[in-house]
Amino acid sequence: MEPDFALELLLHANHLRRVQRAGWVMRGVTDAESVADHSFGVAFISLTLAELVEQPLDKSKLLTIALLHDLPESLIGDIPSPATIYFPPQATRTAEEAVLGELLRHLPCADQWRAWWQEFECRTSAEGRLVRDADRLDMLIQAYVYEQTTRNRWLEEFWPPSDPPPFEFAATRALYDELRALRERGG
């Protein structure tokens, strides 16, 4: 791969530091986290969860998926869930897939990385499912932190009403249960 293509990819990834998570902004959170902040959280939670699950996981694949999962947002932005209900089915995913293909097109590992990103989207591998859990858990941890630090109670909608919570792995459910209990205690 030529250095100019690598630099182009790195500049797009760097742009994620300036893309705020739109869901938080819509709910009045000032100084909302960036997509890059979120991606770090997802990667770190994924790495931690990998140590808590019984199933053997490919950590290189796991971390690659975690770091790639929102990379398309460097071009299309962070589209909040309430907005996506007005899009045709699969429109956001189709756009993200096209953007990811464009961003990775000159990498020797492009096909592999796109395939792993698909595993996250389609939940077809243990690594993809664990990163999906980490993605949701990071959002809930951030909601908790915002509720504690900003006293913003517009964040109730982020907490799943279902029991059991929508996680694939028991370790994630256990962490969620602890977080939920901490939230209910007000601490």
CSV table of C-alpha atoms in Angstrom, one decimal:
chain,number,residue,atom,x,y,z
A,1,MET,CA,0.0,0.0,0.0
A,2,GLU,CA,1.2,3.4,-0.8
A,3,PRO,CA,1.8,5.9,2.0
A,4,ASP,CA,-0.7,8.4,0.7
A,5,PHE,CA,-3.5,5.9,0.9
A,6,ALA,CA,-2.5,5.0,4.4
A,7,LEU,CA,-2.4,8.7,5.4
A,8,GLU,CA,-5.9,9.2,3.9
A,9,LEU,CA,-7.2,6.4,6.0
A,10,LEU,CA,-5.6,7.7,9.1
A,11,LEU,CA,-6.9,11.2,8.6
A,12,HIS,CA,-10.4,9.8,8.2
A,13,ALA,CA,-10.0,7.8,11.4
A,14,ASN,CA,-8.7,10.9,13.1
A,15,HIS,CA,-11.9,12.8,12.1
A,16,LEU,CA,-13.8,10.5,14.5
A,17,ARG,CA,-12.3,12.6,17.3
A,18,ARG,CA,-14.4,15.5,16.1
A,19,VAL,CA,-17.7,13.6,15.4
A,20,GLN,CA,-19.9,13.9,18.4
A,21,ARG,CA,-22.2,11.1,19.3
A,22,ALA,CA,-25.5,12.6,18.0
A,23,GLY,CA,-27.8,10.7,20.4
A,24,TRP,CA,-26.2,12.4,23.4
A,25,VAL,CA,-26.3,15.9,21.7
A,26,MET,CA,-30.0,15.4,20.9
A,27,ARG,CA,-30.7,14.8,24.6
A,28,GLY,CA,-29.0,17.9,25.8
A,29,VAL,CA,-25.7,16.5,26.8
A,30,THR,CA,-23.1,19.3,26.4
A,31,ASP,CA,-19.6,18.3,25.6
A,32,ALA,CA,-20.8,14.9,24.4
A,33,GLU,CA,-18.3,12.2,23.7
A,34,SER,CA,-16.9,11.7,20.3
A,35,VAL,CA,-17.2,8.6,18.1
A,36,ALA,CA,-13.4,8.1,18.8
A,37,ASP,CA,-14.1,8.2,22.5
A,38,HIS,CA,-16.8,5.6,22.1
A,39,SER,CA,-14.6,3.4,19.9
A,40,PHE,CA,-11.9,3.3,22.6
A,41,GLY,CA,-14.6,2.4,25.1
A,42,VAL,CA,-15.9,-0.4,22.9
A,43,ALA,CA,-12.3,-1.7,22.3
A,44,PHE,CA,-11.4,-1.7,26.0
A,45,ILE,CA,-14.7,-3.3,27.1
A,46,SER,CA,-14.3,-5.9,24.4
A,47,LEU,CA,-10.8,-6.7,25.7
A,48,THR,CA,-12.0,-6.9,29.2
A,49,LEU,CA,-15.0,-9.1,28.3
A,50,ALA,CA,-12.7,-11.4,26.4
A,51,GLU,CA,-11.1,-12.2,29.8
A,52,LEU,CA,-14.5,-12.9,31.4
A,53,VAL,CA,-16.0,-15.3,28.9
A,54,GLU,CA,-15.3,-19.0,28.7
A,55,GLN,CA,-15.3,-19.2,25.0
A,56,PRO,CA,-11.8,-18.8,23.3
A,57,LEU,CA,-11.7,-15.6,21.2
A,58,ASP,CA,-9.3,-14.2,18.6
A,59,LYS,CA,-8.3,-11.0,20.4
A,60,SER,CA,-6.7,-9.5,17.3
A,61,LYS,CA,-10.0,-10.0,15.4
A,62,LEU,CA,-11.9,-8.8,18.4
A,63,LEU,CA,-10.0,-5.5,18.6
A,64,THR,CA,-10.0,-5.0,14.9
A,65,ILE,CA,-13.8,-5.3,14.8
A,66,ALA,CA,-14.1,-2.9,17.8
A,67,LEU,CA,-11.9,-0.3,16.2
A,68,LEU,CA,-13.6,-0.6,12.8
A,69,HIS,CA,-17.2,-0.8,13.9
A,70,ASP,CA,-17.9,2.9,13.6
A,71,LEU,CA,-15.2,3.9,11.1
A,72,PRO,CA,-17.7,4.7,8.4
A,73,GLU,CA,-19.0,7.5,10.6
A,74,SER,CA,-15.9,9.5,9.7
A,75,LEU,CA,-17.6,10.3,6.5
A,76,ILE,CA,-21.4,9.9,7.1
A,77,GLY,CA,-21.5,11.1,10.7
A,78,ASP,CA,-23.2,9.5,13.7
A,79,ILE,CA,-26.8,9.0,12.7
A,80,PRO,CA,-29.0,8.6,15.9
A,81,SER,CA,-31.4,5.7,16.2
A,82,PRO,CA,-34.5,7.9,16.2
A,83,ALA,CA,-33.6,9.2,12.8
A,84,THR,CA,-33.0,5.8,11.2
A,85,ILE,CA,-36.6,4.8,11.4
A,86,TYR,CA,-37.3,7.3,8.6
A,87,PHE,CA,-34.7,5.7,6.3
A,88,PRO,CA,-35.5,2.7,4.0
A,89,PRO,CA,-34.6,-0.6,5.6
A,90,GLN,CA,-30.9,-1.3,5.6
A,91,ALA,CA,-30.1,2.2,4.2
A,92,THR,CA,-27.7,3.1,7.0
A,93,ARG,CA,-25.9,-0.3,6.9
A,94,THR,CA,-25.7,-0.2,3.1
A,95,ALA,CA,-24.1,3.3,3.3
A,96,GLU,CA,-21.7,2.3,6.0
A,97,GLU,CA,-20.7,-0.8,4.1
A,98,ALA,CA,-20.0,1.3,1.0
A,99,VAL,CA,-18.0,3.9,3.0
A,100,LEU,CA,-15.9,1.2,4.8
A,101,GLY,CA,-15.1,-0.4,1.4
A,102,GLU,CA,-14.0,2.9,0.1
A,103,LEU,CA,-11.8,3.7,3.1
A,104,LEU,CA,-10.1,0.3,3.2
A,105,ARG,CA,-9.9,-0.2,-0.6
A,106,HIS,CA,-6.1,0.1,-0.8
A,107,LEU,CA,-5.2,-2.0,2.3
A,108,PRO,CA,-3.9,-5.5,1.7
A,109,CYS,CA,-6.2,-6.7,4.5
A,110,ALA,CA,-9.3,-4.9,3.2
A,111,ASP,CA,-11.3,-8.0,2.4
A,112,GLN,CA,-10.5,-9.5,5.8
A,113,TRP,CA,-11.4,-6.4,7.7
A,114,ARG,CA,-14.6,-5.9,5.8
A,115,ALA,CA,-15.5,-9.5,6.4
A,116,TRP,CA,-14.9,-9.0,10.2
A,117,TRP,CA,-17.0,-5.8,10.2
A,118,GLN,CA,-19.8,-7.9,8.6
A,119,GLU,CA,-19.5,-10.4,11.4
A,120,PHE,CA,-20.2,-7.5,13.8
A,121,GLU,CA,-23.1,-6.3,11.8
A,122,CYS,CA,-24.6,-9.7,11.3
A,123,ARG,CA,-23.6,-11.2,14.6
A,124,THR,CA,-22.1,-14.3,12.9
A,125,SER,CA,-19.0,-14.8,15.0
A,126,ALA,CA,-18.3,-14.9,18.7
A,127,GLU,CA,-16.0,-11.9,18.3
A,128,GLY,CA,-18.7,-9.9,16.4
A,129,ARG,CA,-21.3,-10.7,19.0
A,130,LEU,CA,-19.0,-9.8,21.9
A,131,VAL,CA,-18.2,-6.4,20.3
A,132,ARG,CA,-21.9,-5.9,19.8
A,133,ASP,CA,-22.4,-6.5,23.5
A,134,ALA,CA,-19.4,-4.1,24.3
A,135,ASP,CA,-21.0,-1.5,22.0
A,136,ARG,CA,-24.2,-1.6,23.9
A,137,LEU,CA,-22.5,-1.8,27.3
A,138,ASP,CA,-20.3,1.2,26.5
A,139,MET,CA,-23.4,3.3,25.7
A,140,LEU,CA,-25.0,2.3,29.0
A,141,ILE,CA,-21.9,3.1,31.0
A,142,GLN,CA,-21.7,6.5,29.3
A,143,ALA,CA,-25.4,7.1,30.0
A,144,TYR,CA,-24.8,6.3,33.6
A,145,VAL,CA,-21.8,8.7,33.7
A,146,TYR,CA,-23.8,11.5,32.1
A,147,GLU,CA,-26.7,10.9,34.5
A,148,GLN,CA,-24.3,11.2,37.4
A,149,THR,CA,-22.3,14.1,36.2
A,150,THR,CA,-24.9,16.2,34.4
A,151,ARG,CA,-28.1,15.1,36.2
A,152,ASN,CA,-29.6,14.7,32.8
A,153,ARG,CA,-32.7,12.5,33.2
A,154,TRP,CA,-33.6,12.6,29.5
A,155,LEU,CA,-31.4,9.4,29.2
A,156,GLU,CA,-34.0,6.9,30.6
A,157,GLU,CA,-34.8,5.7,27.1
A,158,PHE,CA,-31.2,4.3,26.8
A,159,TRP,CA,-31.9,1.7,29.5
A,160,PRO,CA,-33.5,-1.5,28.2
A,161,PRO,CA,-36.9,-2.2,29.8
A,162,SER,CA,-36.6,-6.0,29.0
A,163,ASP,CA,-35.5,-8.6,31.4
A,164,PRO,CA,-33.2,-10.3,30.7
A,165,PRO,CA,-31.2,-7.4,29.1
A,166,PRO,CA,-30.4,-7.7,25.4
A,167,PHE,CA,-26.8,-9.2,25.7
A,168,GLU,CA,-25.5,-12.4,24.2
A,169,PHE,CA,-22.9,-13.2,26.9
A,170,ALA,CA,-23.5,-13.9,30.5
A,171,ALA,CA,-20.4,-11.8,31.5
A,172,THR,CA,-22.0,-8.8,29.8
A,173,ARG,CA,-25.3,-9.4,31.5
A,174,ALA,CA,-23.6,-9.6,34.9
A,175,LEU,CA,-21.8,-6.3,34.3
A,176,TYR,CA,-25.0,-4.7,33.1
A,177,ASP,CA,-26.8,-6.0,36.2
A,178,GLU,CA,-24.1,-4.4,38.5
A,179,LEU,CA,-24.3,-1.2,36.6
A,180,ARG,CA,-28.1,-1.1,36.8
A,181,ALA,CA,-28.0,-1.8,40.5
A,182,LEU,CA,-25.4,1.0,41.0
A,183,ARG,CA,-27.7,3.3,39.0
A,184,GLU,CA,-30.8,2.4,41.1
A,185,ARG,CA,-28.8,3.0,44.3
A,186,GLY,CA,-28.1,6.5,43.0
A,187,GLY,CA,-24.4,6.0,43.2
